[in-house]
mmCIF file of C-alpha atoms and ligand atoms in Angstrom:
data_model
loop_
_atom_site.group_PDB
_atom_site.id
_atom_site.type_symbol
_atom_site.label_atom_id
_atom_site.label_comp_id
_atom_site.label_asym_id
_atom_site.label_seq_id
_atom_site.Cartn_x
_atom_site.Cartn_y
_atom_site.Cartn_z
ATOM 1 C CA MET A 1 20.720 34.508 -7.168
ATOM 2 C CA LEU A 2 22.000 31.197 -6.972
ATOM 3 C CA ALA A 3 20.558 28.527 -9.428
ATOM 4 C CA ALA A 4 21.284 25.155 -10.680
ATOM 5 C CA VAL A 5 21.088 25.413 -14.537
ATOM 6 C CA TYR A 6 20.433 22.555 -17.256
ATOM 7 C CA VAL A 7 23.196 23.289 -20.108
ATOM 8 C CA PRO A 8 22.139 21.069 -23.190
ATOM 9 C CA GLY A 9 25.192 18.212 -23.436
ATOM 10 C CA ASN A 10 26.225 18.187 -19.714
ATOM 11 C CA GLU A 11 24.882 15.832 -17.505
ATOM 12 C CA ARG A 12 25.913 17.896 -14.723
ATOM 13 C CA LEU A 13 23.740 21.212 -13.382
ATOM 14 C CA VAL A 14 26.112 24.435 -13.859
ATOM 15 C CA LEU A 15 25.717 26.105 -10.517
ATOM 16 C CA ASP A 16 25.436 30.210 -11.228
ATOM 17 C CA ARG A 17 25.631 32.218 -8.283
ATOM 18 C CA HIS A 18 24.506 35.529 -10.355
ATOM 19 C CA TYR A 19 21.401 34.161 -12.457
ATOM 20 C CA PRO A 20 19.245 36.924 -13.310
ATOM 21 C CA ILE A 21 15.798 37.626 -12.048
ATOM 22 C CA ARG A 22 13.862 38.374 -14.875
ATOM 23 C CA GLU A 23 10.657 41.031 -14.637
ATOM 24 C CA LEU A 24 7.190 39.784 -13.954
ATOM 25 C CA HIS A 25 4.552 39.522 -16.200
ATOM 26 C CA ASP A 26 1.118 40.629 -14.970
ATOM 27 C CA ASN A 27 -0.128 37.129 -14.043
ATOM 28 C CA GLU A 28 2.924 36.272 -12.320
ATOM 29 C CA VAL A 29 4.423 35.830 -8.659
ATOM 30 C CA LEU A 30 7.633 35.917 -7.663
ATOM 31 C CA LEU A 31 8.375 33.158 -5.215
ATOM 32 C CA LYS A 32 10.971 32.642 -2.729
ATOM 33 C CA VAL A 33 11.727 28.925 -3.125
ATOM 34 C CA ALA A 34 10.943 27.042 0.378
ATOM 35 C CA ALA A 35 11.879 23.638 -0.908
ATOM 36 C CA ALA A 36 12.374 21.669 -4.471
ATOM 37 C CA GLY A 37 12.000 17.957 -4.892
ATOM 38 C CA VAL A 38 14.628 16.186 -6.729
ATOM 39 C CA CYS A 39 12.702 14.070 -9.375
ATOM 40 C CA HIS A 40 14.068 10.517 -11.285
ATOM 41 C CA SER A 41 13.120 13.133 -14.765
ATOM 42 C CA ASP A 42 15.750 15.173 -13.858
ATOM 43 C CA VAL A 43 18.180 12.263 -14.457
ATOM 44 C CA ALA A 44 16.200 11.383 -17.577
ATOM 45 C CA LEU A 45 16.600 14.666 -19.071
ATOM 46 C CA LEU A 46 19.909 15.362 -17.909
ATOM 47 C CA SER A 47 20.494 12.037 -20.383
ATOM 48 C CA GLY A 48 19.360 14.233 -23.374
ATOM 49 C CA VAL A 49 16.328 11.946 -24.012
ATOM 50 C CA GLY A 50 14.452 14.971 -24.481
ATOM 51 C CA LEU A 51 16.667 16.504 -27.356
ATOM 52 C CA ASP A 52 16.209 19.836 -25.438
ATOM 53 C CA THR A 53 18.523 22.788 -26.969
ATOM 54 C CA ARG A 54 17.182 25.424 -24.106
ATOM 55 C CA LYS A 55 19.340 26.690 -21.129
ATOM 56 C CA TYR A 56 17.067 26.917 -18.224
ATOM 57 C CA ILE A 57 16.932 26.402 -14.504
ATOM 58 C CA PHE A 58 16.067 22.792 -13.517
ATOM 59 C CA GLY A 59 13.326 21.956 -10.645
ATOM 60 C CA HIS A 60 9.731 21.062 -11.135
ATOM 61 C CA GLU A 61 8.378 20.063 -7.942
ATOM 62 C CA ALA A 62 8.277 23.222 -5.358
ATOM 63 C CA CYS A 63 6.659 25.056 -2.940
ATOM 64 C CA GLY A 64 7.399 28.611 -1.749
ATOM 65 C CA THR A 65 6.266 32.134 -0.510
ATOM 66 C CA PRO A 66 5.199 35.172 -2.794
ATOM 67 C CA ILE A 67 7.193 38.059 -2.279
ATOM 68 C CA LYS A 68 6.125 40.016 -5.257
ATOM 69 C CA LEU A 69 2.727 39.818 -7.316
ATOM 70 C CA GLY A 70 2.218 40.613 -11.281
ATOM 71 C CA THR A 71 0.254 43.917 -11.552
ATOM 72 C CA LYS A 72 -3.171 41.826 -12.046
ATOM 73 C CA VAL A 73 -2.540 39.174 -10.033
ATOM 74 C CA ASP A 74 -5.484 39.198 -6.925
ATOM 75 C CA ALA A 75 -3.856 40.058 -3.652
ATOM 76 C CA HIS A 76 -6.378 38.637 -1.731
ATOM 77 C CA ALA A 77 -6.237 35.116 -3.737
ATOM 78 C CA VAL A 78 -2.545 34.973 -3.249
ATOM 79 C CA GLN A 79 -1.009 36.015 0.099
ATOM 80 C CA LYS A 80 2.605 37.199 0.569
ATOM 81 C CA GLY A 81 4.621 35.046 3.101
ATOM 82 C CA LYS A 82 2.145 32.452 3.099
ATOM 83 C CA LEU A 83 3.411 28.863 1.692
ATOM 84 C CA TYR A 84 2.031 27.380 -1.601
ATOM 85 C CA SER A 85 2.654 24.298 -3.469
ATOM 86 C CA VAL A 86 3.213 24.995 -7.389
ATOM 87 C CA LEU A 87 1.642 22.947 -10.516
ATOM 88 C CA ALA A 88 3.926 22.536 -13.197
ATOM 89 C CA LEU A 89 1.130 22.591 -15.790
ATOM 90 C CA ASP A 90 -1.586 25.209 -16.254
ATOM 91 C CA ASN A 91 -4.335 24.890 -18.708
ATOM 92 C CA CYS A 92 -3.089 27.442 -21.114
ATOM 93 C CA THR A 93 0.615 25.358 -21.259
ATOM 94 C CA LEU A 94 1.759 24.820 -24.635
ATOM 95 C CA GLY A 95 4.068 21.942 -25.901
ATOM 96 C CA LEU A 96 7.564 22.706 -27.274
ATOM 97 C CA SER A 97 7.289 22.213 -31.185
ATOM 98 C CA GLY A 98 3.782 20.518 -30.855
ATOM 99 C CA GLY A 99 5.116 18.047 -28.688
ATOM 100 C CA PRO A 100 3.433 17.282 -24.657
ATOM 101 C CA ALA A 101 2.590 20.581 -22.994
ATOM 102 C CA ILE A 102 4.644 19.259 -20.251
ATOM 103 C CA PHE A 103 7.946 19.883 -22.050
ATOM 104 C CA ASN A 104 7.150 23.539 -21.398
ATOM 105 C CA SER A 105 6.449 23.720 -17.882
ATOM 106 C CA PHE A 106 8.726 25.247 -14.770
ATOM 107 C CA GLY A 107 11.949 23.422 -14.709
ATOM 108 C CA ILE A 108 11.429 21.320 -17.821
ATOM 109 C CA GLY A 109 11.788 23.941 -20.328
ATOM 110 C CA LYS A 110 11.157 27.060 -18.310
ATOM 111 C CA ASP A 111 13.240 28.348 -15.455
ATOM 112 C CA GLY A 112 12.413 26.249 -12.422
ATOM 113 C CA ALA A 113 12.684 25.994 -8.603
ATOM 114 C CA TYR A 114 16.655 25.043 -8.031
ATOM 115 C CA ALA A 115 16.893 28.513 -7.391
ATOM 116 C CA GLU A 116 16.410 31.068 -4.490
ATOM 117 C CA TYR A 117 13.723 32.420 -6.368
ATOM 118 C CA LEU A 118 10.929 31.000 -8.926
ATOM 119 C CA ILE A 119 8.060 32.997 -11.176
ATOM 120 C CA VAL A 120 4.656 31.344 -12.002
ATOM 121 C CA PRO A 121 1.718 32.339 -12.978
ATOM 122 C CA GLU A 122 -0.803 32.897 -10.435
ATOM 123 C CA ASP A 123 -3.079 30.193 -11.541
ATOM 124 C CA SER A 124 -0.626 27.313 -10.716
ATOM 125 C CA LEU A 125 -0.660 28.099 -6.759
ATOM 126 C CA VAL A 126 -2.220 26.001 -4.325
ATOM 127 C CA PRO A 127 -2.520 27.009 -0.854
ATOM 128 C CA VAL A 128 -0.527 24.505 1.436
ATOM 129 C CA PRO A 129 -2.583 23.628 4.711
ATOM 130 C CA ASN A 130 -1.050 24.588 8.413
ATOM 131 C CA GLY A 131 0.909 21.653 9.715
ATOM 132 C CA VAL A 132 2.668 20.485 6.232
ATOM 133 C CA PRO A 133 6.594 21.166 6.220
ATOM 134 C CA PRO A 134 7.870 22.718 3.276
ATOM 135 C CA GLU A 135 9.846 19.325 2.043
ATOM 136 C CA VAL A 136 6.537 17.857 2.112
ATOM 137 C CA ALA A 137 4.393 20.494 0.066
ATOM 138 C CA ALA A 138 7.294 20.243 -2.249
ATOM 139 C CA ILE A 139 7.108 16.508 -3.062
ATOM 140 C CA ALA A 140 3.140 16.953 -2.982
ATOM 141 C CA SER A 141 3.317 18.910 -6.310
ATOM 142 C CA ASP A 142 4.833 16.233 -8.349
ATOM 143 C CA ALA A 143 5.352 12.334 -6.929
ATOM 144 C CA GLY A 144 1.987 13.353 -4.372
ATOM 145 C CA ILE A 145 -0.154 14.014 -7.157
ATOM 146 C CA THR A 146 1.330 11.519 -9.588
ATOM 147 C CA ALA A 147 0.949 8.508 -7.365
ATOM 148 C CA TYR A 148 -2.537 9.793 -6.522
ATOM 149 C CA HIS A 149 -3.683 10.109 -9.738
ATOM 150 C CA ALA A 150 -2.165 6.799 -10.658
ATOM 151 C CA VAL A 151 -3.907 4.998 -7.484
ATOM 152 C CA GLN A 152 -7.297 6.589 -7.478
ATOM 153 C CA ASP A 153 -7.963 7.720 -11.124
ATOM 154 C CA ALA A 154 -6.135 5.505 -13.217
ATOM 155 C CA ALA A 155 -6.485 2.153 -11.051
ATOM 156 C CA GLN A 156 -9.445 3.286 -9.498
ATOM 157 C CA VAL A 157 -8.449 1.194 -6.552
ATOM 158 C CA LYS A 158 -11.279 0.461 -4.210
ATOM 159 C CA PRO A 159 -11.725 -1.759 -1.050
ATOM 160 C CA GLY A 160 -10.669 -5.145 -1.373
ATOM 161 C CA ASP A 161 -8.567 -4.757 -4.320
ATOM 162 C CA LYS A 162 -5.430 -6.418 -4.367
ATOM 163 C CA VAL A 163 -2.786 -3.914 -5.578
ATOM 164 C CA LEU A 164 0.774 -4.807 -6.438
ATOM 165 C CA ILE A 165 3.258 -1.448 -6.477
ATOM 166 C CA PHE A 166 6.588 -1.868 -8.687
ATOM 167 C CA GLY A 167 9.345 0.354 -7.225
ATOM 168 C CA VAL A 168 9.068 1.924 -3.579
ATOM 169 C CA GLY A 169 10.348 5.255 -4.245
ATOM 170 C CA GLY A 170 9.323 8.772 -4.161
ATOM 171 C CA LEU A 171 6.403 8.045 -5.628
ATOM 172 C CA GLY A 172 6.070 4.305 -4.995
ATOM 173 C CA HIS A 173 6.116 5.157 -1.049
ATOM 174 C CA LEU A 174 3.522 7.254 -1.314
ATOM 175 C CA ALA A 175 1.084 5.028 -3.677
ATOM 176 C CA VAL A 176 1.612 2.032 -0.957
ATOM 177 C CA GLN A 177 -0.016 4.562 1.489
ATOM 178 C CA TYR A 178 -2.620 5.884 -1.317
ATOM 179 C CA ALA A 179 -3.978 2.246 -2.020
ATOM 180 C CA LYS A 180 -4.013 1.222 1.748
ATOM 181 C CA HIS A 181 -5.834 4.333 2.568
ATOM 182 C CA LEU A 182 -8.544 3.437 -0.258
ATOM 183 C CA GLY A 183 -8.933 0.048 1.528
ATOM 184 C CA ALA A 184 -6.681 -1.929 -0.821
ATOM 185 C CA THR A 185 -4.379 -4.773 0.319
ATOM 186 C CA VAL A 186 -0.792 -3.775 -0.867
ATOM 187 C CA TYR A 187 1.707 -5.892 -2.093
ATOM 188 C CA ALA A 188 5.085 -4.300 -3.151
ATOM 189 C CA CYS A 189 8.121 -5.309 -4.958
ATOM 190 C CA ASP A 190 11.701 -3.408 -5.134
ATOM 191 C CA PHE A 191 15.044 -4.945 -5.535
ATOM 192 C CA LYS A 192 16.679 -2.748 -2.601
ATOM 193 C CA PRO A 193 15.751 -4.527 1.003
ATOM 194 C CA ALA A 194 15.878 -1.045 2.546
ATOM 195 C CA ALA A 195 12.826 0.210 -0.140
ATOM 196 C CA ARG A 196 10.744 -3.415 0.609
ATOM 197 C CA LYS A 197 11.332 -2.362 4.563
ATOM 198 C CA LEU A 198 9.861 0.947 4.132
ATOM 199 C CA ALA A 199 6.843 -0.505 2.154
ATOM 200 C CA LEU A 200 6.211 -3.171 5.067
ATOM 201 C CA GLU A 201 6.624 -0.119 7.369
ATOM 202 C CA LEU A 202 4.134 1.892 5.351
ATOM 203 C CA GLY A 203 1.287 -0.954 5.095
ATOM 204 C CA ALA A 204 1.863 -3.314 2.860
ATOM 205 C CA THR A 205 1.373 -6.859 3.407
ATOM 206 C CA GLU A 206 4.165 -8.454 1.463
ATOM 207 C CA ALA A 207 7.291 -7.178 -0.243
ATOM 208 C CA PHE A 208 9.207 -8.870 -2.899
ATOM 209 C CA ASP A 209 12.299 -8.794 -4.684
ATOM 210 C CA LEU A 210 11.772 -9.952 -8.086
ATOM 211 C CA ILE A 211 13.124 -13.275 -7.837
ATOM 212 C CA GLU A 212 10.828 -14.031 -4.711
ATOM 213 C CA LEU A 213 7.563 -12.205 -6.952
ATOM 214 C CA ASN A 214 8.344 -14.458 -10.082
ATOM 215 C CA LYS A 215 8.278 -17.669 -7.480
ATOM 216 C CA LYS A 216 4.978 -16.317 -6.427
ATOM 217 C CA THR A 217 3.235 -15.874 -9.726
ATOM 218 C CA THR A 218 4.552 -19.552 -10.987
ATOM 219 C CA ALA A 219 2.443 -20.762 -7.943
ATOM 220 C CA GLY A 220 -0.421 -18.539 -8.750
ATOM 221 C CA PHE A 221 -0.359 -15.341 -7.076
ATOM 222 C CA THR A 222 -2.865 -12.826 -8.796
ATOM 223 C CA VAL A 223 -3.971 -9.348 -8.051
ATOM 224 C CA ASP A 224 -6.256 -7.150 -9.148
ATOM 225 C CA THR A 225 -4.096 -4.345 -10.264
ATOM 226 C CA THR A 226 -0.393 -3.123 -10.874
ATOM 227 C CA ILE A 227 1.052 0.091 -10.598
ATOM 228 C CA ASP A 228 4.452 0.284 -12.251
ATOM 229 C CA PHE A 229 6.818 3.014 -11.113
ATOM 230 C CA VAL A 230 9.737 1.365 -12.717
ATOM 231 C CA ALA A 231 8.136 0.371 -16.111
ATOM 232 C CA ASN A 232 11.446 -1.846 -17.725
ATOM 233 C CA ASN A 233 10.981 -5.290 -19.135
ATOM 234 C CA GLN A 234 11.113 -7.018 -16.208
ATOM 235 C CA THR A 235 8.632 -5.107 -13.990
ATOM 236 C CA PHE A 236 6.279 -5.140 -16.574
ATOM 237 C CA ASN A 237 6.112 -8.893 -17.500
ATOM 238 C CA LEU A 238 5.945 -9.861 -13.786
ATOM 239 C CA ALA A 239 3.270 -6.998 -13.651
ATOM 240 C CA MET A 240 1.374 -9.434 -16.590
ATOM 241 C CA ALA A 241 2.450 -12.277 -14.948
ATOM 242 C CA SER A 242 0.402 -11.158 -11.689
ATOM 243 C CA LEU A 243 -2.393 -10.083 -13.341
ATOM 244 C CA ARG A 244 -3.516 -12.869 -16.134
ATOM 245 C CA GLY A 245 -4.623 -15.068 -13.258
ATOM 246 C CA ASN A 246 -7.593 -12.704 -13.469
ATOM 247 C CA ASP A 247 -8.748 -14.625 -16.680
ATOM 248 C CA VAL A 248 -10.371 -17.135 -14.394
ATOM 249 C CA HIS A 249 -12.774 -14.786 -13.284
ATOM 250 C CA PHE A 250 -13.903 -13.387 -16.812
ATOM 251 C CA PRO A 251 -14.681 -10.773 -17.911
ATOM 252 C CA SER A 252 -12.705 -9.394 -14.991
ATOM 253 C CA ARG A 253 -10.557 -6.327 -16.050
ATOM 254 C CA PRO A 254 -7.446 -6.299 -14.101
ATOM 255 C CA LYS A 255 -5.531 -2.709 -14.781
ATOM 256 C CA CYS A 256 -1.717 -2.571 -15.507
ATOM 257 C CA VAL A 257 -0.875 0.680 -14.917
ATOM 258 C CA MET A 258 2.349 2.261 -16.125
ATOM 259 C CA VAL A 259 3.628 5.547 -14.329
ATOM 260 C CA GLY A 260 7.606 4.902 -14.505
ATOM 261 C CA ALA A 261 9.614 6.504 -17.567
ATOM 262 C CA SER A 262 11.731 3.683 -18.674
ATOM 263 C CA ALA A 263 13.579 3.987 -21.987
ATOM 264 C CA GLU A 264 12.967 0.426 -22.776
ATOM 265 C CA ASN A 265 10.282 -0.531 -25.240
ATOM 266 C CA LEU A 266 7.809 -3.098 -23.969
ATOM 267 C CA VAL A 267 6.549 -6.010 -25.671
ATOM 268 C CA PHE A 268 3.309 -7.734 -24.974
ATOM 269 C CA ASN A 269 1.190 -10.341 -26.883
ATOM 270 C CA THR A 270 -2.281 -9.094 -27.944
ATOM 271 C CA PHE A 271 -4.039 -12.418 -27.678
ATOM 272 C CA ASP A 272 -2.515 -12.683 -24.251
ATOM 273 C CA THR A 273 -3.697 -9.469 -23.108
ATOM 274 C CA LEU A 274 -7.323 -9.959 -24.722
ATOM 275 C CA ALA A 275 -7.576 -13.683 -23.487
ATOM 276 C CA SER A 276 -6.727 -12.256 -19.376
ATOM 277 C CA GLY A 277 -8.672 -8.930 -19.867
ATOM 278 C CA VAL A 278 -5.702 -6.744 -18.878
ATOM 279 C CA GLN A 279 -5.928 -3.169 -19.495
ATOM 280 C CA ILE A 280 -2.663 -1.451 -20.029
ATOM 281 C CA LEU A 281 -2.768 2.240 -18.884
ATOM 282 C CA GLY A 282 -0.715 5.147 -18.717
ATOM 283 C CA SER A 283 -0.700 7.735 -16.209
ATOM 284 C CA THR A 284 0.745 10.868 -15.698
ATOM 285 C CA TYR A 285 1.081 13.864 -13.311
ATOM 286 C CA GLY A 286 -2.346 15.146 -11.745
ATOM 287 C CA ASP A 287 -4.637 18.161 -11.775
ATOM 288 C CA ARG A 288 -5.198 21.101 -8.977
ATOM 289 C CA SER A 289 -7.750 19.454 -7.295
ATOM 290 C CA VAL A 290 -5.801 16.368 -6.788
ATOM 291 C CA LEU A 291 -2.859 18.648 -5.449
ATOM 292 C CA ALA A 292 -5.298 20.061 -2.903
ATOM 293 C CA THR A 293 -6.574 16.330 -1.808
ATOM 294 C CA VAL A 294 -3.221 15.014 -1.286
ATOM 295 C CA LEU A 295 -1.980 18.364 0.859
ATOM 296 C CA ASP A 296 -5.121 17.409 3.023
ATOM 297 C CA LEU A 297 -4.095 13.860 3.522
ATOM 298 C CA PHE A 298 -0.373 15.088 4.460
ATOM 299 C CA ALA A 299 -2.171 18.027 7.065
ATOM 300 C CA LYS A 300 -4.024 14.859 8.338
ATOM 301 C CA GLY A 301 -1.046 12.668 8.943
ATOM 302 C CA SER A 302 -3.165 10.173 6.757
ATOM 303 C CA ILE A 303 -0.074 9.823 4.215
ATOM 304 C CA ARG A 304 3.488 9.959 5.442
ATOM 305 C CA ALA A 305 6.198 11.300 3.588
ATOM 306 C CA HIS A 306 9.858 9.643 3.756
ATOM 307 C CA VAL A 307 11.996 12.546 2.621
ATOM 308 C CA HIS A 308 15.183 14.376 3.232
ATOM 309 C CA SER A 309 16.700 17.789 2.763
ATOM 310 C CA GLU A 310 20.149 18.970 1.427
ATOM 311 C CA PRO A 311 21.368 22.499 0.752
ATOM 312 C CA LEU A 312 20.621 23.350 -3.302
ATOM 313 C CA GLU A 313 24.549 23.402 -3.831
ATOM 314 C CA ASN A 314 24.342 19.589 -3.280
ATOM 315 C CA VAL A 315 21.804 19.130 -5.868
ATOM 316 C CA ASN A 316 24.038 17.546 -8.433
ATOM 317 C CA LYS A 317 25.257 14.843 -5.866
ATOM 318 C CA VAL A 318 21.419 14.155 -5.056
ATOM 319 C CA ILE A 319 20.994 13.433 -8.624
ATOM 320 C CA ASP A 320 23.965 11.242 -8.726
ATOM 321 C CA GLU A 321 22.386 9.500 -5.808
ATOM 322 C CA LEU A 322 19.446 9.007 -7.681
ATOM 323 C CA ARG A 323 21.339 7.856 -10.498
ATOM 324 C CA ALA A 324 22.825 5.065 -8.638
ATOM 325 C CA PHE A 325 19.193 4.380 -6.790
ATOM 326 C CA GLU A 326 20.924 5.130 -3.829
ATOM 327 C CA ILE A 327 17.972 7.287 -2.298
ATOM 328 C CA ILE A 328 15.061 5.701 0.150
ATOM 329 C CA GLY A 329 11.697 7.892 -0.677
ATOM 330 C CA ARG A 330 12.618 11.432 -1.817
ATOM 331 C CA LYS A 331 15.044 14.210 -1.313
ATOM 332 C CA VAL A 332 14.471 17.985 -1.664
ATOM 333 C CA VAL A 333 16.987 20.685 -1.894
ATOM 334 C CA ILE A 334 16.557 24.071 0.145
ATOM 335 C CA PRO A 335 17.740 27.212 -1.662
ATOM 336 C CA HIS A 336 17.966 29.200 1.527
ATOM 337 C CA SER A 337 19.186 26.850 4.049
ATOM 338 C CA LYS A 338 22.345 28.774 4.614
ATOM 339 C CA ALA A 339 20.533 32.267 4.994
HETATM 340 ZN ZN1 ZN B 1 8.961 14.677 -11.701
#
């Protein structure tokens, strides 16, 4: 089958047209991949930051249709031909050399979805409701749940909150809508004019570039919560400046939620953090119930995914576009686009 393979030390994926499909274990399902989202984590992993020496197929955000079931898979629970979104982590995933479990999931350590076919455990499949197209069902499984978990579970956004989102990309454009859906007043910050325009179209009250936000915070602009999908020193310092004003309402507990995976070390002053009451929280991924919720929101039309498709053969071009911050929303690759 056609597959885009991570080869350690190579900053581009290698397209292999004859990658073998292995035998299924009893609890596994062979999926025909319908769509696979291209994630910024791929850019980070290709830079070698994970020190991974394994060779495997990339792609950890996917949906597909079962075409073959392992001998112990319940054929009533998993139906051939139906569309399923795939959770990358299941309860029994073991970490690599004692590291986080996510480094031993499909597309990150194990063969993933930049391929015509994908093998996953039965319990990683979540059925996709009618009306949700494959490109949206794919991004629901990573961008969709990671953004939702950050807004709903980590930030615990509630009606009336003022929420500032940094980075209106694949995850951030969904977070703007989730926060709005939960009744918040939403602000966005992104250095790209097109991303700011998208944030306003999706319900943000105002969208700033970094200089504009800096001026606003100096003038006293304050929010209850920041959710940072960039997480570099610039956005972190602006987030803290936007939250610090809450100390006038002591003991309010403004939240600084970090979702972006930046290579930078962030510096904060403990006295400043304690005095302002800011809680600095990390948020990653989401579970099966979050994926079901997110798919339902897409099915109802409550949340709109800004997504574009490309053939799998173009995956390196899409990753280059991500590196250059050229993508608005999310891009997915389609393995069977010429079939
Ligand atoms: Zn990802």
